[in-house]
PDB file of C-alpha atoms in Angstrom:
ATOM      1  CA  MET A  16      21.169   7.447 -96.411  1.00 57.00           C
ATOM      2  CA  LYS A  17      21.776   4.075 -94.788  1.00 58.00           C
ATOM      3  CA  ARG A  18      21.298   5.657 -91.355  1.00 57.00           C
ATOM      4  CA  VAL A  19      17.978   7.215 -92.425  1.00 50.00           C
ATOM      5  CA  VAL A  20      16.646   3.877 -93.674  1.00 51.00           C
ATOM      6  CA  LEU A  21      17.743   2.152 -90.460  1.00 50.00           C
ATOM      7  CA  MET A  22      15.972   4.781 -88.343  1.00 52.00           C
ATOM      8  CA  LEU A  23      12.758   4.463 -90.334  1.00 49.00           C
ATOM      9  CA  VAL A  24      12.876   0.670 -90.144  1.00 51.00           C
ATOM     10  CA  GLY A  25      13.655   0.837 -86.404  1.00 53.00           C
ATOM     11  CA  GLY A  26      10.727   3.142 -85.700  1.00 51.00           C
ATOM     12  CA  LEU A  27       8.312   1.038 -87.728  1.00 53.00           C
ATOM     13  CA  THR A  28       9.589  -2.146 -86.069  1.00 54.00           C
ATOM     14  CA  ILE A  29       8.851  -0.709 -82.622  1.00 54.00           C
ATOM     15  CA  PHE A  30       5.317   0.196 -83.775  1.00 51.00           C
ATOM     16  CA  GLY A  31       4.885  -3.393 -85.000  1.00 50.00           C
ATOM     17  CA  LEU A  32       6.069  -4.819 -81.688  1.00 48.00           C
ATOM     18  CA  MET A  33       3.615  -2.586 -79.859  1.00 47.00           C
ATOM     19  CA  GLY A  34       0.792  -4.044 -81.947  1.00 48.00           C
ATOM     20  CA  ALA A  35       1.895  -7.566 -81.126  1.00 44.00           C
ATOM     21  CA  ILE A  36       2.039  -6.745 -77.413  1.00 47.00           C
ATOM     22  CA  ALA A  37      -1.312  -4.959 -77.370  1.00 44.00           C
ATOM     23  CA  PHE A  38      -3.098  -7.890 -79.005  1.00 47.00           C
ATOM     24  CA  ALA A  39      -1.757 -10.791 -76.965  1.00 54.00           C
ATOM     25  CA  GLN A  40      -3.634 -14.029 -77.418  1.00 71.00           C
ATOM     26  CA  ASN A  41      -6.515 -14.687 -75.042  1.00 85.00           C
ATOM     27  CA  ALA A  42      -9.208 -17.283 -74.727  1.00 84.00           C
ATOM     28  CA  ALA A  43     -12.800 -17.140 -73.587  1.00 87.00           C
ATOM     29  CA  VAL A  44     -14.777 -19.975 -72.094  1.00 93.00           C
ATOM     30  CA  THR A  45     -18.515 -20.222 -71.654  1.00 95.00           C
ATOM     31  CA  LEU A  46     -19.276 -22.541 -68.771  1.00 96.00           C
ATOM     32  CA  THR A  47     -22.591 -24.397 -69.049  1.00 96.00           C
ATOM     33  CA  GLU A  48     -24.449 -26.094 -66.251  1.00 95.00           C
ATOM     34  CA  GLN A  49     -24.296 -29.853 -65.855  1.00 95.00           C
ATOM     35  CA  ASN A  50     -26.435 -32.249 -63.847  1.00 94.00           C
ATOM     36  CA  GLY A  51     -29.172 -29.629 -63.312  1.00 92.00           C
ATOM     37  CA  SER A  52     -26.899 -27.415 -61.189  1.00 92.00           C
ATOM     38  CA  GLY A  53     -27.933 -24.103 -62.752  1.00 93.00           C
ATOM     39  CA  GLN A  54     -24.304 -23.027 -62.547  1.00 95.00           C
ATOM     40  CA  ASN A  55     -23.479 -21.151 -65.767  1.00 96.00           C
ATOM     41  CA  GLY A  56     -20.649 -18.708 -66.167  1.00 96.00           C
ATOM     42  CA  THR A  57     -17.542 -17.515 -67.958  1.00 95.00           C
ATOM     43  CA  ALA A  58     -13.806 -17.855 -67.772  1.00 95.00           C
ATOM     44  CA  THR A  59     -11.245 -15.479 -69.223  1.00 94.00           C
ATOM     45  CA  LEU A  60      -7.738 -16.714 -69.965  1.00 94.00           C
ATOM     46  CA  THR A  61      -5.150 -13.968 -70.328  1.00 93.00           C
ATOM     47  CA  ASP A  62      -1.628 -14.654 -71.582  1.00 93.00           C
ATOM     48  CA  MET A  63       0.747 -13.258 -68.964  1.00 92.00           C
ATOM     49  CA  GLY A  64       3.920 -13.983 -70.936  1.00 88.00           C
ATOM     50  CA  ASN A  65       6.724 -16.326 -69.889  1.00 90.00           C
ATOM     51  CA  GLY A  66       4.484 -19.361 -70.471  1.00 92.00           C
ATOM     52  CA  THR A  67       1.870 -18.437 -67.876  1.00 94.00           C
ATOM     53  CA  THR A  68      -1.846 -17.732 -68.103  1.00 95.00           C
ATOM     54  CA  LYS A  69      -4.200 -15.955 -65.714  1.00 96.00           C
ATOM     55  CA  VAL A  70      -7.510 -17.819 -65.463  1.00 96.00           C
ATOM     56  CA  VAL A  71     -10.471 -15.925 -63.971  1.00 96.00           C
ATOM     57  CA  VAL A  72     -13.697 -17.903 -63.581  1.00 96.00           C
ATOM     58  CA  ASP A  73     -17.088 -16.609 -62.462  1.00 96.00           C
ATOM     59  CA  ILE A  74     -20.208 -18.776 -62.290  1.00 95.00           C
ATOM     60  CA  SER A  75     -23.665 -18.331 -60.869  1.00 91.00           C
ATOM     61  CA  SER A  76     -23.473 -20.260 -57.637  1.00 77.00           C
ATOM     62  CA  THR A  77     -26.056 -20.969 -54.989  1.00 72.00           C
ATOM     63  CA  THR A  78     -23.517 -22.541 -52.658  1.00 79.00           C
ATOM     64  CA  SER A  79     -20.844 -21.107 -50.426  1.00 81.00           C
ATOM     65  CA  ASP A  80     -19.168 -24.530 -50.282  1.00 88.00           C
ATOM     66  CA  PRO A  81     -15.713 -24.610 -51.894  1.00 94.00           C
ATOM     67  CA  GLN A  82     -15.860 -26.164 -55.358  1.00 95.00           C
ATOM     68  CA  PRO A  83     -12.801 -27.792 -56.962  1.00 96.00           C
ATOM     69  CA  ILE A  84     -12.105 -26.577 -60.499  1.00 97.00           C
ATOM     70  CA  HIS A  85      -9.561 -27.794 -63.059  1.00 97.00           C
ATOM     71  CA  ILE A  86      -8.443 -27.674 -66.658  1.00 97.00           C
ATOM     72  CA  HIS A  87      -8.774 -31.141 -68.212  1.00 96.00           C
ATOM     73  CA  ASN A  88      -7.699 -32.718 -71.497  1.00 95.00           C
ATOM     74  CA  GLY A  89     -10.601 -33.204 -73.888  1.00 94.00           C
ATOM     75  CA  THR A  90     -13.925 -31.456 -74.303  1.00 95.00           C
ATOM     76  CA  CYS A  91     -16.962 -31.300 -72.058  1.00 95.00           C
ATOM     77  CA  ASP A  92     -18.491 -34.089 -74.169  1.00 95.00           C
ATOM     78  CA  ASN A  93     -15.387 -36.293 -73.820  1.00 94.00           C
ATOM     79  CA  LEU A  94     -13.523 -35.176 -70.691  1.00 93.00           C
ATOM     80  CA  ASP A  95     -10.457 -36.956 -69.346  1.00 95.00           C
ATOM     81  CA  PRO A  96     -11.304 -37.212 -65.622  1.00 92.00           C
ATOM     82  CA  LYS A  97      -7.668 -36.655 -64.593  1.00 94.00           C
ATOM     83  CA  PRO A  98      -6.999 -32.877 -64.206  1.00 95.00           C
ATOM     84  CA  VAL A  99      -4.049 -31.387 -66.085  1.00 96.00           C
ATOM     85  CA  TYR A 100      -3.968 -27.935 -64.458  1.00 97.00           C
ATOM     86  CA  PRO A 101      -5.614 -27.409 -61.055  1.00 97.00           C
ATOM     87  CA  LEU A 102      -7.212 -24.023 -60.505  1.00 97.00           C
ATOM     88  CA  THR A 103      -7.802 -22.221 -57.228  1.00 97.00           C
ATOM     89  CA  THR A 104     -10.856 -23.700 -55.542  1.00 96.00           C
ATOM     90  CA  MET A 105     -14.010 -21.790 -56.452  1.00 93.00           C
ATOM     91  CA  VAL A 106     -15.574 -19.918 -53.525  1.00 92.00           C
ATOM     92  CA  ASN A 107     -18.886 -18.085 -53.902  1.00 92.00           C
ATOM     93  CA  GLY A 108     -18.737 -18.607 -57.662  1.00 92.00           C
ATOM     94  CA  HIS A 109     -15.250 -17.101 -58.204  1.00 94.00           C
ATOM     95  CA  SER A 110     -11.774 -18.490 -58.882  1.00 95.00           C
ATOM     96  CA  GLU A 111      -8.578 -16.746 -59.981  1.00 97.00           C
ATOM     97  CA  THR A 112      -5.360 -18.621 -60.770  1.00 97.00           C
ATOM     98  CA  VAL A 113      -2.099 -18.205 -62.682  1.00 97.00           C
ATOM     99  CA  VAL A 114      -1.164 -21.519 -64.354  1.00 96.00           C
ATOM    100  CA  ASN A 115       2.170 -22.516 -65.864  1.00 96.00           C
ATOM    101  CA  VAL A 116       0.985 -22.906 -69.451  1.00 95.00           C
ATOM    102  CA  SER A 117       0.562 -20.369 -72.261  1.00 93.00           C
ATOM    103  CA  VAL A 118      -2.794 -19.581 -73.826  1.00 93.00           C
ATOM    104  CA  SER A 119      -1.451 -20.744 -77.199  1.00 91.00           C
ATOM    105  CA  ASP A 120      -0.654 -24.153 -75.664  1.00 93.00           C
ATOM    106  CA  LEU A 121      -4.175 -24.338 -74.218  1.00 93.00           C
ATOM    107  CA  LEU A 122      -5.546 -23.630 -77.706  1.00 91.00           C
ATOM    108  CA  SER A 123      -3.297 -26.197 -79.408  1.00 90.00           C
ATOM    109  CA  LYS A 124      -5.505 -29.174 -78.514  1.00 91.00           C
ATOM    110  CA  PRO A 125      -8.869 -29.698 -76.826  1.00 93.00           C
ATOM    111  CA  TYR A 126      -9.000 -28.600 -73.202  1.00 95.00           C
ATOM    112  CA  ALA A 127     -11.978 -27.846 -70.970  1.00 96.00           C
ATOM    113  CA  ILE A 128     -12.562 -26.169 -67.624  1.00 97.00           C
ATOM    114  CA  ASN A 129     -14.611 -28.312 -65.261  1.00 96.00           C
ATOM    115  CA  VAL A 130     -16.247 -27.354 -61.953  1.00 96.00           C
ATOM    116  CA  HIS A 131     -17.060 -30.020 -59.351  1.00 94.00           C
ATOM    117  CA  LYS A 132     -19.962 -29.919 -56.874  1.00 93.00           C
ATOM    118  CA  SER A 133     -17.760 -29.959 -53.759  1.00 92.00           C
ATOM    119  CA  THR A 134     -14.589 -31.464 -52.349  1.00 91.00           C
ATOM    120  CA  THR A 135     -16.593 -34.398 -50.972  1.00 92.00           C
ATOM    121  CA  GLN A 136     -18.646 -34.801 -54.175  1.00 92.00           C
ATOM    122  CA  ALA A 137     -15.925 -34.232 -56.769  1.00 90.00           C
ATOM    123  CA  SER A 138     -17.347 -36.929 -59.059  1.00 92.00           C
ATOM    124  CA  ILE A 139     -20.404 -34.720 -59.698  1.00 93.00           C
ATOM    125  CA  TYR A 140     -19.730 -32.118 -62.398  1.00 94.00           C
ATOM    126  CA  VAL A 141     -21.767 -28.912 -62.091  1.00 95.00           C
ATOM    127  CA  SER A 142     -20.357 -26.765 -64.910  1.00 96.00           C
ATOM    128  CA  CYS A 143     -18.048 -27.212 -67.896  1.00 97.00           C
ATOM    129  CA  GLY A 144     -16.703 -25.132 -70.794  1.00 97.00           C
ATOM    130  CA  ASN A 145     -14.441 -25.790 -73.770  1.00 96.00           C
ATOM    131  CA  ILE A 146     -11.435 -23.473 -74.166  1.00 92.00           C
ATOM    132  CA  VAL A 147     -11.646 -21.510 -77.436  1.00 81.00           C
ATOM    133  CA  ALA A 148      -9.886 -18.452 -78.867  1.00 67.00           C
ATOM    134  CA  ALA A 149     -11.268 -15.007 -78.088  1.00 53.00           C
ATOM    135  CA  VAL A 150     -11.272 -11.997 -80.378  1.00 47.00           C
ATOM    136  CA  VAL A 151     -10.594  -9.611 -77.527  1.00 43.00           C
ATOM    137  CA  PRO A 152      -7.511  -7.417 -77.644  1.00 45.00           C
ATOM    138  CA  ALA A 153      -5.618  -7.437 -74.390  1.00 47.00           C
ATOM    139  CA  MET A 154      -2.420  -6.141 -72.976  1.00 47.00           C
ATOM    140  CA  PRO A 155      -0.104  -8.373 -71.012  1.00 49.00           C
ATOM    141  CA  THR A 156      -0.222  -7.808 -67.301  1.00 48.00           C
ATOM    142  CA  THR A 157       2.956  -7.457 -65.327  1.00 48.00           C
ATOM    143  CA  GLY A 158       1.218  -7.503 -61.994  1.00 47.00           C
ATOM    144  CA  ASN A 159       1.895  -3.887 -61.113  1.00 42.00           C
ATOM    145  CA  GLY A 160      -0.171  -2.048 -63.716  1.00 44.00           C
ATOM    146  CA  ASP A 161       2.727  -0.517 -65.630  1.00 45.00           C
ATOM    147  CA  GLN A 162       1.860  -1.946 -69.079  1.00 48.00           C
ATOM    148  CA  ASN A 163       0.292   1.338 -70.247  1.00 48.00           C
ATOM    149  CA  ALA A 164       3.433   3.237 -69.262  1.00 53.00           C
ATOM    150  CA  ILE A 165       5.598   0.752 -71.167  1.00 55.00           C
ATOM    151  CA  LEU A 166       3.479   1.033 -74.326  1.00 54.00           C
ATOM    152  CA  SER A 167       3.402   4.833 -74.039  1.00 60.00           C
ATOM    153  CA  ALA A 168       7.190   4.966 -73.717  1.00 62.00           C
ATOM    154  CA  LEU A 169       7.587   2.644 -76.716  1.00 61.00           C
ATOM    155  CA  ALA A 170       5.220   4.813 -78.742  1.00 61.00           C
ATOM    156  CA  ILE A 171       7.210   7.959 -77.928  1.00 73.00           C
ATOM    157  CA  VAL A 172      10.525   6.283 -78.801  1.00 67.00           C
ATOM    158  CA  ALA A 173       9.114   4.874 -82.052  1.00 65.00           C
ATOM    159  CA  LEU A 174       7.624   8.219 -83.039  1.00 63.00           C
ATOM    160  CA  GLY A 175      10.882  10.022 -82.217  1.00 67.00           C
ATOM    161  CA  ILE A 176      12.987   7.608 -84.266  1.00 73.00           C
ATOM    162  CA  THR A 177      10.590   7.780 -87.200  1.00 69.00           C
ATOM    163  CA  LEU A 178      10.422  11.605 -87.145  1.00 66.00           C
ATOM    164  CA  LEU A 179      14.210  11.872 -86.893  1.00 66.00           C
ATOM    165  CA  GLY A 180      14.553   9.519 -89.851  1.00 67.00           C
ATOM    166  CA  LEU A 181      12.099  11.587 -91.898  1.00 67.00           C
ATOM    167  CA  LYS A 182      13.891  14.829 -90.988  1.00 70.00           C
ATOM    168  CA  LEU A 183      17.244  13.378 -92.069  1.00 68.00           C
ATOM    169  CA  ALA A 184      15.682  12.072 -95.267  1.00 67.00           C
ATOM    170  CA  ARG A 185      14.450  15.590 -96.140  1.00 71.00           C
ATOM    171  CA  ARG A 186      17.934  17.070 -95.520  1.00 71.00           C
ATOM    172  CA  LYS A 187      19.531  14.579 -97.905  1.00 66.00           C
ATOM    173  CA  ALA A 188      16.898  15.167-100.601  1.00 63.00           C
TER     174      ALA A 188
END
């Protein structure tokens, strides 16, 4: 009977872990124009595991000039001018970077994403957004697209363990 209980608990534990993996914490940022730039946009922060976060930023941009972009302490209303996490320079309104900080750390205190006009006019802010939690389920990315295969394999193992436990429970009853 002890073995049956352990199998049932094991199967249910794997299902629980799958839920935790499938709903990793993310953040969404709405970037709003500053200084009449007209540059509005969004940023999506995806927890990659191991204390890293993928930051993808897209803004409406009328310039092909490279635009520095960073994560700063504070909010857009009270921004610390010294960047904490540099992001890949925005080109044609797009930036994609993996930073060495978890999404949960970025949500633990006020942070904002700030876009500068250009490398020569970095003191002019053209867009800013406060980092806030998103209610979007996401799967962690391993970089090679195998997360669905991992979750499928876990689901099959969990189902097999649970069914075996139920079958053994019926035999003992």
